[in-house]
Amino acid sequence: MKELLSGNAAIARGAYEFGVTVAAAYPGTPSTEILENLVLYPGVYAEWAPNEKVAMEVGIGASLGGARALVAMKHVGVNVAADPLMTFSYTGVNAGFVLVSTDDPGMHSSQNEQDNRHYARFAKMPLLEPSDSQEAKDMVGLALDLSERFDTPVMLRTTTRVSHSQSLVEIQEPQPRKLKNYLKDIKKNLMLPTYARPRRVALEKSLTGLKEYSEESPVNRIEWRDRSLGVITSGISYQYVRDVLPNASVLKLGFTNPLPEQLIRSFAAGVQKLIVVEELEPFIEEQVRAMGLALAAEGFIPYTGELDPGILAAALINAGIITSREGIAQNGYNLEEAPPVPARPPVLCPGCSHRGVFYALRRLKLNVSGDIGCYTLGGLPPLEAMDSNICMGASIGVAHGIGKANPALDARTVAVIGDSTFLHSGITGLLDVVYNKGHATVIILDNRTTAMTGHQHHPGTGRTLAGEQAPAVNMEALVRVLGVNRVRVIDPLNLAETEAAIAEELAASEPSVIIADKPCALLTKATRPAVRVQAEKCTGCRICTRIGCPAISIKDKRALVDAAVCTGCNLCLQVCREGALVKGEEKHA
């Protein structure tokens, strides 16, 4: 039986079919749906961890404990998890372990664009790259088998296009879940220098075996067609090559670290011209060149942004590999004739409580150190109330550093961070402020969910991934126990209260935390009657549009409120100087 599954759903299905018992992740696009699907299968324990490092550690513990484990995260999450990962490749596994890294070429929902294939090589671990959902599912099983056969964690690397695209997947009965015996082996698992040195040697021996396996791996295959051109490719790039160069011979690599050198040499010897097509970094191309093999074109594909058939075709034409886009036309469509995708600039949702905080910050003309989450949109027009944004949990440390560099800026600088992000890795930043006698003012935007990735639970929501009740972190008590004495809770949709609280805390010569407490408007779905416009009072000053609410527009030089979009948060009433905006009444709802 076949089902239409996304790559993420297929990975979850694979974990279920191939005996994964424990899974952990921190939600992050494009990886989030893996655990949301996996938690639905019987016999699998799946959890949201506070961050990716903890998720990795939970997975390591499960593997050492004898259960097959899967840990998932987006590409930047691997940066957070890198510390345990680098050592885990030394200790190796007990039961199989697969790390799913979902990269985001084009930065559809990420702060940077990185190619995590380099992480696999850096950590000296096997790397698998699926091209569609069927391969995504199958490679989970292959990864677990390789993990146990070669005593190593295995990376399964997908990209957004594989994670979120759907294709048919053969559904099979799950294997029995087997729990291996726990093995007390301190020379293997206790990484003191004395024991780590021989494990370093063992790691190289394992890589030698993996390289031999790569030569014979069924996921590395040659597709012979016209031998005038041969293409080495992997992952989603394979699909683009098949679209643009349907007649070319292809070496499709699914196992990409270590590379199968003899297979590559054999393929190169069988074609007249050889090129490499891959997305982002020249990961394969550089290694092929290092083998001394001549390429008909080098570096002809952009190193940045998401690849697609149109970009590939243009790159091939520019490199002189093909002379026209006839390959795409042969597949029944022509990208040049397709209508452009409508521009949809991101914006905070109607009724979002973050809007009040950012409007106040802009009015106060402060320096704002921001963080990762949907509230990052507060940095875009018209609010434009965020100066920087580095990575998860960085806002507090950055604000602290600004104050230490120039104490005069303390009274003009705030850090803004969401509740989920604070629990992810903001706690340590605040602890650093307290310990090192900083004066940072921190605003925790507590909307009681991980909103940006789709309302996932976290330790502050009182629910687990499976929806079961759990102890909920008391944010105010947590902040106080870290040593912050000045803690206050505000309603961020009350502009006067919000502005006054920020001004007062900035004036304090000690760390302070403001908890902007209001559930996500999409989570509660609580709406009040839509705001009404008294047209006779509206002067068309457009001040109401400065809050960036998608329900408000200007028509015929007067404010217009879309009742179908307005949630009745009444924030716009507080910025209208003319009293032209008034609360809606039930009869207008």
XYZ file of C-alpha atoms in Angstrom:
589
model
C 0.000 0.000 0.000
C 1.232 3.455 -0.881
C 0.477 6.785 0.795
C 1.229 10.325 -0.249
C 3.616 11.645 2.414
C 5.832 14.658 2.863
C 9.513 13.979 3.445
C 9.083 14.776 7.132
C 6.077 12.454 7.495
C 8.027 9.755 5.644
C 10.956 10.091 8.046
C 8.538 9.649 10.948
C 7.034 6.609 9.243
C 10.510 5.202 8.697
C 11.384 5.678 12.348
C 8.229 3.791 13.284
C 8.777 0.957 10.803
C 12.478 0.524 11.594
C 12.173 0.280 15.346
C 12.932 3.722 16.760
C 11.776 3.778 20.376
C 12.942 7.228 21.539
C 12.886 10.515 19.608
C 13.647 14.081 20.660
C 13.763 17.467 18.954
C 13.340 21.178 19.335
C 10.809 22.499 16.774
C 12.370 24.383 13.889
C 11.303 24.828 10.264
C 11.696 22.740 8.138
C 12.044 19.860 10.631
C 9.058 20.378 12.951
C 6.583 17.905 11.448
C 8.900 14.916 11.947
C 8.149 14.570 15.652
C 4.569 15.811 15.293
C 3.975 12.762 13.084
C 6.166 10.382 15.031
C 4.414 10.980 18.354
C 1.231 9.555 16.845
C 2.717 6.069 16.382
C 2.334 3.479 19.155
C 5.455 2.255 20.909
C 7.447 5.421 20.251
C 8.315 7.934 22.957
C 8.779 11.397 21.437
C 9.443 14.668 23.208
C 10.129 18.339 22.617
C 13.411 19.146 24.337
C 14.214 22.683 25.545
C 16.922 22.930 22.882
C 18.783 20.821 20.331
C 21.732 20.053 22.608
C 19.406 18.499 25.150
C 17.574 16.619 22.392
C 20.890 15.192 21.220
C 21.799 14.159 24.755
C 18.430 12.434 25.230
C 18.980 10.528 21.994
C 22.507 9.539 23.023
C 21.200 8.266 26.344
C 18.513 6.225 24.605
C 21.056 4.692 22.232
C 23.448 3.807 25.040
C 20.478 2.415 26.937
C 19.784 -0.010 24.097
C 16.911 1.657 22.191
C 17.043 2.889 18.599
C 16.864 6.680 18.654
C 16.129 9.553 16.281
C 16.922 13.211 16.927
C 15.700 15.927 14.549
C 16.553 19.587 14.144
C 16.902 22.307 11.549
C 20.352 23.131 10.260
C 21.194 25.849 12.810
C 20.094 23.490 15.563
C 23.084 21.292 14.789
C 25.263 24.217 15.849
C 23.616 24.015 19.278
C 23.980 20.238 19.395
C 27.516 20.143 18.032
C 29.205 19.721 21.402
C 27.768 16.301 22.317
C 27.684 15.282 18.642
C 31.431 15.624 18.144
C 32.165 13.364 21.079
C 29.353 10.927 20.310
C 31.072 10.060 17.042
C 34.005 8.903 19.218
C 32.038 6.764 21.657
C 29.778 5.285 19.020
C 26.410 3.754 19.749
C 24.808 0.782 21.376
C 21.473 0.788 19.501
C 21.163 2.672 16.223
C 21.125 6.488 16.238
C 20.124 8.815 13.421
C 20.461 12.598 13.463
C 18.107 14.308 10.996
C 19.429 17.671 9.865
C 16.926 19.643 7.769
C 18.759 22.390 5.915
C 17.025 25.485 4.570
C 18.535 26.667 1.255
C 17.070 30.045 0.419
C 16.482 30.832 4.093
C 12.704 30.470 3.884
C 12.545 30.564 7.681
C 16.078 30.824 8.978
C 18.640 33.391 10.014
C 21.399 31.921 7.882
C 22.038 29.405 5.120
C 24.458 26.614 5.947
C 25.266 23.314 4.324
C 25.348 20.705 7.076
C 26.972 18.088 4.896
C 30.154 19.681 6.179
C 29.083 18.803 9.720
C 28.946 15.118 8.804
C 32.467 15.288 7.409
C 33.626 17.406 10.362
C 32.240 14.906 12.862
C 33.481 11.968 10.753
C 30.056 10.408 10.537
C 28.197 8.763 7.627
C 25.894 11.015 5.610
C 22.740 10.045 3.732
C 20.829 12.374 1.376
C 17.337 11.408 0.154
C 15.821 12.889 -3.004
C 12.142 12.150 -2.288
C 9.823 10.872 0.431
C 10.311 7.159 -0.360
C 14.056 7.547 -0.020
C 13.578 9.615 3.131
C 11.713 6.722 4.739
C 14.037 4.006 3.454
C 17.157 5.884 4.494
C 15.989 6.027 8.105
C 16.208 2.245 8.126
C 19.537 2.268 6.315
C 20.908 4.857 8.736
C 19.926 2.793 11.764
C 21.469 -0.356 10.288
C 24.697 1.446 9.373
C 24.806 3.018 12.806
C 24.811 -0.369 14.490
C 27.032 -2.050 11.891
C 29.762 0.619 12.032
C 29.199 1.776 15.625
C 28.553 5.407 14.735
C 25.816 8.045 14.714
C 24.531 8.691 11.182
C 23.333 11.976 9.710
C 20.263 11.989 7.457
C 20.320 15.356 5.727
C 17.287 16.756 3.935
C 16.503 20.200 2.553
C 13.274 22.196 2.710
C 12.125 20.975 -0.699
C 12.420 17.309 0.339
C 11.048 17.913 3.844
C 7.866 19.598 2.676
C 7.223 18.083 -0.771
C 4.967 15.053 -1.039
C 5.452 11.854 -3.009
C 4.168 8.286 -2.818
C 5.653 6.044 -0.132
C 5.290 2.277 0.250
C 3.866 1.581 3.710
C 5.103 -1.544 5.500
C 4.470 -3.249 8.798
C 6.741 -2.048 11.630
C 9.618 -4.188 12.798
C 9.491 -5.454 16.390
C 11.048 -2.989 18.793
C 14.089 -4.601 20.354
C 15.827 -3.292 23.440
C 19.504 -4.142 23.589
C 21.239 -4.806 26.864
C 22.937 -1.842 28.454
C 26.703 -2.322 28.124
C 28.933 -0.944 30.830
C 32.060 -0.123 28.832
C 33.926 2.837 30.267
C 36.818 2.565 27.780
C 34.305 3.155 25.013
C 31.893 5.580 26.585
C 33.902 7.533 29.181
C 35.819 10.108 27.133
C 38.712 10.867 29.427
C 41.864 11.525 27.379
C 43.197 8.070 28.237
C 40.164 6.412 26.701
C 39.436 9.034 24.017
C 42.785 8.556 22.231
C 42.165 4.927 21.244
C 38.606 5.840 20.272
C 40.061 8.417 17.862
C 41.968 5.579 16.164
C 38.852 3.408 16.169
C 36.958 6.235 14.473
C 39.382 6.257 11.547
C 39.072 2.477 11.172
C 35.329 2.875 11.085
C 35.633 5.500 8.340
C 37.747 3.118 6.289
C 35.007 0.539 6.503
C 32.378 3.121 5.637
C 34.319 4.164 2.568
C 34.361 0.566 1.362
C 30.638 0.337 2.027
C 30.025 3.550 0.094
C 31.468 1.933 -3.040
C 28.841 -0.809 -2.930
C 25.949 1.044 -1.305
C 22.628 0.566 -3.141
C 21.814 4.256 -2.635
C 24.784 5.202 -4.822
C 23.865 4.267 -8.364
C 24.791 5.030 -11.964
C 22.002 5.757 -14.443
C 23.502 5.345 -17.905
C 21.951 7.396 -20.715
C 23.687 9.622 -23.263
C 27.365 9.411 -22.301
C 28.317 12.720 -23.878
C 27.500 14.310 -20.492
C 27.737 12.796 -17.027
C 26.363 14.483 -13.903
C 27.289 13.674 -10.318
C 24.529 14.824 -7.992
C 22.683 14.132 -4.731
C 19.577 15.053 -2.746
C 16.943 17.308 -4.295
C 19.459 18.381 -6.943
C 18.953 14.971 -8.559
C 15.330 15.878 -9.310
C 16.379 19.163 -10.902
C 18.990 17.374 -13.035
C 16.355 14.922 -14.277
C 14.113 17.875 -15.214
C 16.729 19.906 -17.045
C 19.007 17.168 -18.405
C 16.660 14.207 -18.973
C 19.069 12.488 -21.375
C 22.282 12.873 -19.386
C 23.977 10.004 -17.567
C 23.797 10.477 -13.822
C 25.721 9.233 -10.816
C 23.124 9.646 -8.077
C 24.720 9.677 -4.669
C 22.618 8.906 -1.612
C 25.580 8.079 0.638
C 27.766 11.172 0.469
C 30.222 10.833 3.325
C 32.641 9.203 2.795
C 32.300 9.490 -0.985
C 32.715 6.358 -3.162
C 35.931 7.363 -4.934
C 36.254 4.297 -7.157
C 32.622 4.540 -8.253
C 33.123 8.213 -9.090
C 36.274 7.414 -11.092
C 34.478 4.647 -12.957
C 31.593 6.970 -13.827
C 33.955 9.752 -14.915
C 35.780 7.328 -17.226
C 32.489 6.400 -18.878
C 31.387 9.888 -19.962
C 32.838 12.480 -22.312
C 32.165 15.478 -20.104
C 31.706 15.466 -16.335
C 29.996 18.044 -14.100
C 28.722 18.151 -10.510
C 25.310 19.608 -9.686
C 24.611 20.309 -6.016
C 22.846 22.888 -3.899
C 24.716 25.414 -1.722
C 28.361 24.515 -1.082
C 30.599 22.625 -3.585
C 30.805 19.757 -1.104
C 31.073 16.989 -3.691
C 32.735 19.095 -6.384
C 35.752 19.967 -4.246
C 36.324 16.324 -3.363
C 35.986 15.254 -7.018
C 38.532 17.888 -8.023
C 40.815 16.692 -5.240
C 40.691 13.247 -6.858
C 42.304 14.852 -9.913
C 39.266 14.411 -12.140
C 38.624 17.042 -14.806
C 35.278 18.818 -14.767
C 33.760 20.450 -17.850
C 32.583 23.333 -15.649
C 33.431 24.326 -12.091
C 31.605 26.607 -9.690
C 28.938 27.424 -12.273
C 26.002 26.982 -9.888
C 25.348 29.798 -7.374
C 26.693 28.967 -3.915
C 23.795 30.829 -2.303
C 20.047 30.376 -2.371
C 17.768 27.470 -3.167
C 18.380 25.723 -6.472
C 15.516 25.064 -8.910
C 15.280 23.861 -12.532
C 15.243 27.427 -13.882
C 18.406 28.445 -12.028
C 20.098 25.194 -13.018
C 19.171 25.660 -16.690
C 20.497 29.226 -16.707
C 23.721 28.103 -15.032
C 24.210 25.305 -17.560
C 23.659 27.721 -20.459
C 26.103 30.239 -19.002
C 28.670 27.466 -18.553
C 28.196 26.319 -22.159
C 26.948 22.858 -21.154
C 23.602 23.304 -22.932
C 22.433 25.922 -25.421
C 18.734 26.233 -24.559
C 16.092 25.243 -22.019
C 14.661 22.552 -24.208
C 15.064 20.033 -21.420
C 12.528 21.746 -19.203
C 10.070 22.176 -22.073
C 10.243 18.444 -22.749
C 8.882 17.784 -19.296
C 5.668 19.621 -20.036
C 6.215 23.018 -18.447
C 8.263 26.125 -18.941
C 9.259 28.188 -15.937
C 9.654 31.293 -18.078
C 5.955 31.175 -18.918
C 4.837 30.589 -15.335
C 3.220 33.575 -13.572
C 5.355 35.165 -10.852
C 4.688 34.111 -7.284
C 2.791 36.949 -5.530
C 4.892 38.892 -3.018
C 3.702 38.152 0.504
C 5.786 40.153 2.961
C 5.728 38.614 6.449
C 3.802 40.507 9.106
C 2.739 40.008 12.726
C -0.721 38.448 12.935
C -3.847 40.490 13.697
C -4.238 40.757 17.458
C -0.613 39.747 18.117
C 0.420 41.034 21.536
C 4.006 41.550 20.380
C 2.789 44.491 18.309
C 2.186 46.611 21.419
C 5.682 46.020 22.764
C 7.388 46.889 19.498
C 5.235 49.972 18.992
C 6.274 51.151 22.471
C 9.946 50.378 21.806
C 9.832 52.393 18.594
C 8.169 55.335 20.319
C 10.854 55.276 23.015
C 13.577 55.140 20.328
C 15.562 52.427 22.102
C 18.339 50.093 21.041
C 16.726 46.654 20.780
C 18.639 43.385 20.803
C 16.294 40.813 19.288
C 16.036 37.051 19.075
C 14.607 34.228 16.954
C 10.850 33.808 16.727
C 7.803 35.293 15.039
C 8.492 38.466 17.045
C 11.561 38.962 14.843
C 9.021 40.490 12.456
C 8.997 43.486 14.813
C 12.169 44.516 13.021
C 10.375 45.000 9.701
C 8.411 48.070 8.541
C 6.377 49.749 9.791
C 7.431 48.868 13.342
C 11.197 48.624 12.684
C 11.835 48.233 16.403
C 14.673 45.707 16.456
C 18.349 46.415 15.791
C 19.954 42.993 15.802
C 19.138 39.290 15.706
C 21.877 36.670 15.858
C 20.651 33.254 16.969
C 18.439 31.461 19.461
C 18.906 32.938 22.923
C 21.520 35.501 21.930
C 19.552 38.681 22.588
C 20.290 38.883 26.317
C 24.007 38.266 25.973
C 24.212 40.817 23.163
C 22.437 43.461 25.236
C 24.735 42.659 28.159
C 27.761 43.064 25.908
C 26.524 46.410 24.603
C 26.183 47.632 28.170
C 29.629 46.397 29.158
C 31.146 48.067 26.098
C 29.425 51.363 26.772
C 27.630 51.639 30.145
C 25.880 54.769 28.917
C 23.913 52.578 26.515
C 22.418 50.455 29.304
C 19.677 52.998 29.836
C 18.806 52.910 26.122
C 19.087 49.174 25.434
C 16.649 46.314 25.899
C 16.780 42.630 25.004
C 13.643 41.027 23.577
C 13.126 37.261 23.664
C 10.183 34.865 23.410
C 9.160 32.414 26.111
C 10.162 29.301 24.162
C 13.453 30.880 23.120
C 14.149 31.974 26.695
C 13.712 28.386 27.851
C 15.776 27.152 24.875
C 18.945 29.083 25.649
C 18.084 32.496 27.068
C 18.249 31.368 30.686
C 22.024 31.150 30.632
C 22.294 34.626 29.121
C 20.228 36.108 31.927
C 22.249 34.181 34.476
C 25.371 35.749 32.984
C 23.888 39.238 33.353
C 23.156 38.629 37.025
C 26.478 36.988 37.777
C 28.553 39.658 36.049
C 26.612 42.556 37.546
C 25.065 43.764 34.315
C 22.139 46.144 34.099
C 20.309 44.699 31.123
C 16.573 45.175 30.756
C 15.007 42.046 29.299
C 11.499 41.746 27.886
C 10.196 38.176 27.712
C 7.397 38.054 25.159
C 5.432 35.270 26.802
C 2.690 34.111 24.444
C 2.810 30.627 26.005
C 3.739 28.665 22.926
C 6.377 28.128 20.284
C 4.389 30.225 17.858
C 6.663 30.569 14.848
C 6.861 26.876 14.072
C 3.177 26.170 14.619
C 2.308 26.313 18.341
C 4.420 23.495 19.713
C 4.489 22.942 23.460
C 7.486 23.694 25.665
C 8.270 23.425 29.397
C 6.210 26.553 30.067
C 2.957 25.465 28.432
C 1.953 22.674 30.795
C 1.634 20.112 27.995
C 3.985 17.583 26.381
C 4.359 16.843 22.686
C 1.734 14.132 23.107
C -0.673 16.648 24.663
C -0.415 15.187 28.150
C -0.473 17.476 31.162
C 2.944 18.360 32.570
C 4.412 20.721 35.164
C 4.479 24.246 33.708
C 7.404 26.547 34.395
C 6.456 29.630 36.381
C 8.303 32.219 34.301
C 8.313 34.883 37.010
C 9.598 32.470 39.660
C 12.243 31.131 37.270
C 13.557 34.603 36.560
C 13.659 35.448 40.262
C 15.528 32.278 41.157
C 18.209 33.254 38.634
C 18.843 36.284 40.818
C 16.763 39.004 39.169
C 15.027 41.123 41.803
C 13.164 43.471 39.498
C 10.512 41.385 37.754
C 7.145 42.684 36.581
C 4.336 41.292 34.497
C 2.488 43.550 32.053
C -0.303 43.404 29.509
C 1.469 44.181 26.215
C -1.775 45.313 24.608
C -1.943 48.164 27.128
C 0.369 50.704 25.516
C 0.512 53.146 28.432
C 1.396 50.375 30.878
C 3.964 48.911 28.493
C 5.755 52.201 27.836
C 5.803 53.123 31.524
C 7.185 49.731 32.537
C 9.989 49.841 29.973
C 10.981 53.384 30.953
C 11.040 52.547 34.656
C 13.098 49.394 34.268
C 15.623 51.090 32.023
C 16.185 53.642 34.746
C 17.071 50.938 37.277
C 20.751 50.221 37.891
C 20.343 46.452 38.099
C 19.067 43.591 35.926
C 15.355 43.713 35.323
C 12.856 41.545 33.486
C 9.488 42.521 32.055
C 7.216 39.604 31.233
C 4.814 40.687 28.490
C 2.135 38.131 29.286
C -0.536 37.505 26.673
C -1.385 34.221 24.900
C -0.851 34.036 21.151
C -3.901 35.422 19.370
C -3.976 32.416 17.046
C -3.794 30.038 19.991
C -6.755 31.380 21.949
C -8.778 32.453 18.913
C -10.577 34.779 21.316
C -11.950 37.696 19.364
C -13.999 40.675 20.322
C -16.160 42.811 18.053
C -14.142 44.470 15.305
C -13.046 48.064 15.761
C -15.259 50.646 14.072
C -14.138 53.732 12.199
C -15.952 57.018 12.746
C -15.250 58.375 9.304
C -16.209 61.924 10.201
C -13.397 62.073 12.764
C -10.705 60.386 10.673
C -8.228 62.872 9.218
C -6.315 60.288 7.210
C -3.162 60.874 9.281
C -2.200 57.163 8.884
C -0.860 56.895 12.436
C -3.006 53.781 12.925
C -1.101 52.058 10.117
C 2.175 52.417 12.039
C 1.270 49.459 14.247
C 1.421 47.253 11.152
C -1.933 45.529 11.685
C -3.070 43.703 8.536
C -6.704 44.552 9.379
C -6.105 48.287 8.842
C -5.758 50.007 5.487
C -6.393 53.443 4.027
C -9.143 53.957 1.456
C -10.265 57.319 0.117
C -7.909 58.963 2.640
C -9.726 57.389 5.568
C -8.877 54.451 7.808
C -10.588 51.197 6.942
C -10.829 48.225 9.310
C -11.429 44.792 7.811
C -13.926 43.252 10.239
C -13.101 39.760 8.949
C -9.483 40.159 10.037
C -9.759 42.403 13.124
C -9.633 40.531 16.443
C -10.766 43.506 18.509
C -7.497 43.781 20.422
C -8.116 47.544 20.428
C -4.445 48.452 20.137
C -5.238 50.823 17.268
C -7.638 52.771 19.482
C -4.729 53.680 21.712
C -2.667 55.204 18.905
C -5.455 57.161 17.184
C -5.182 60.795 18.261
C -8.498 61.842 16.772
C -10.699 59.286 18.479
C -11.795 58.067 15.070
C -11.358 54.407 16.025
C -13.749 53.053 18.632
C -14.489 49.712 20.190
C -16.843 47.539 18.238
C -20.149 46.462 19.662
C -21.738 43.047 19.586
C -24.249 44.176 17.013
C -21.349 45.005 14.698
C -19.578 41.690 15.211
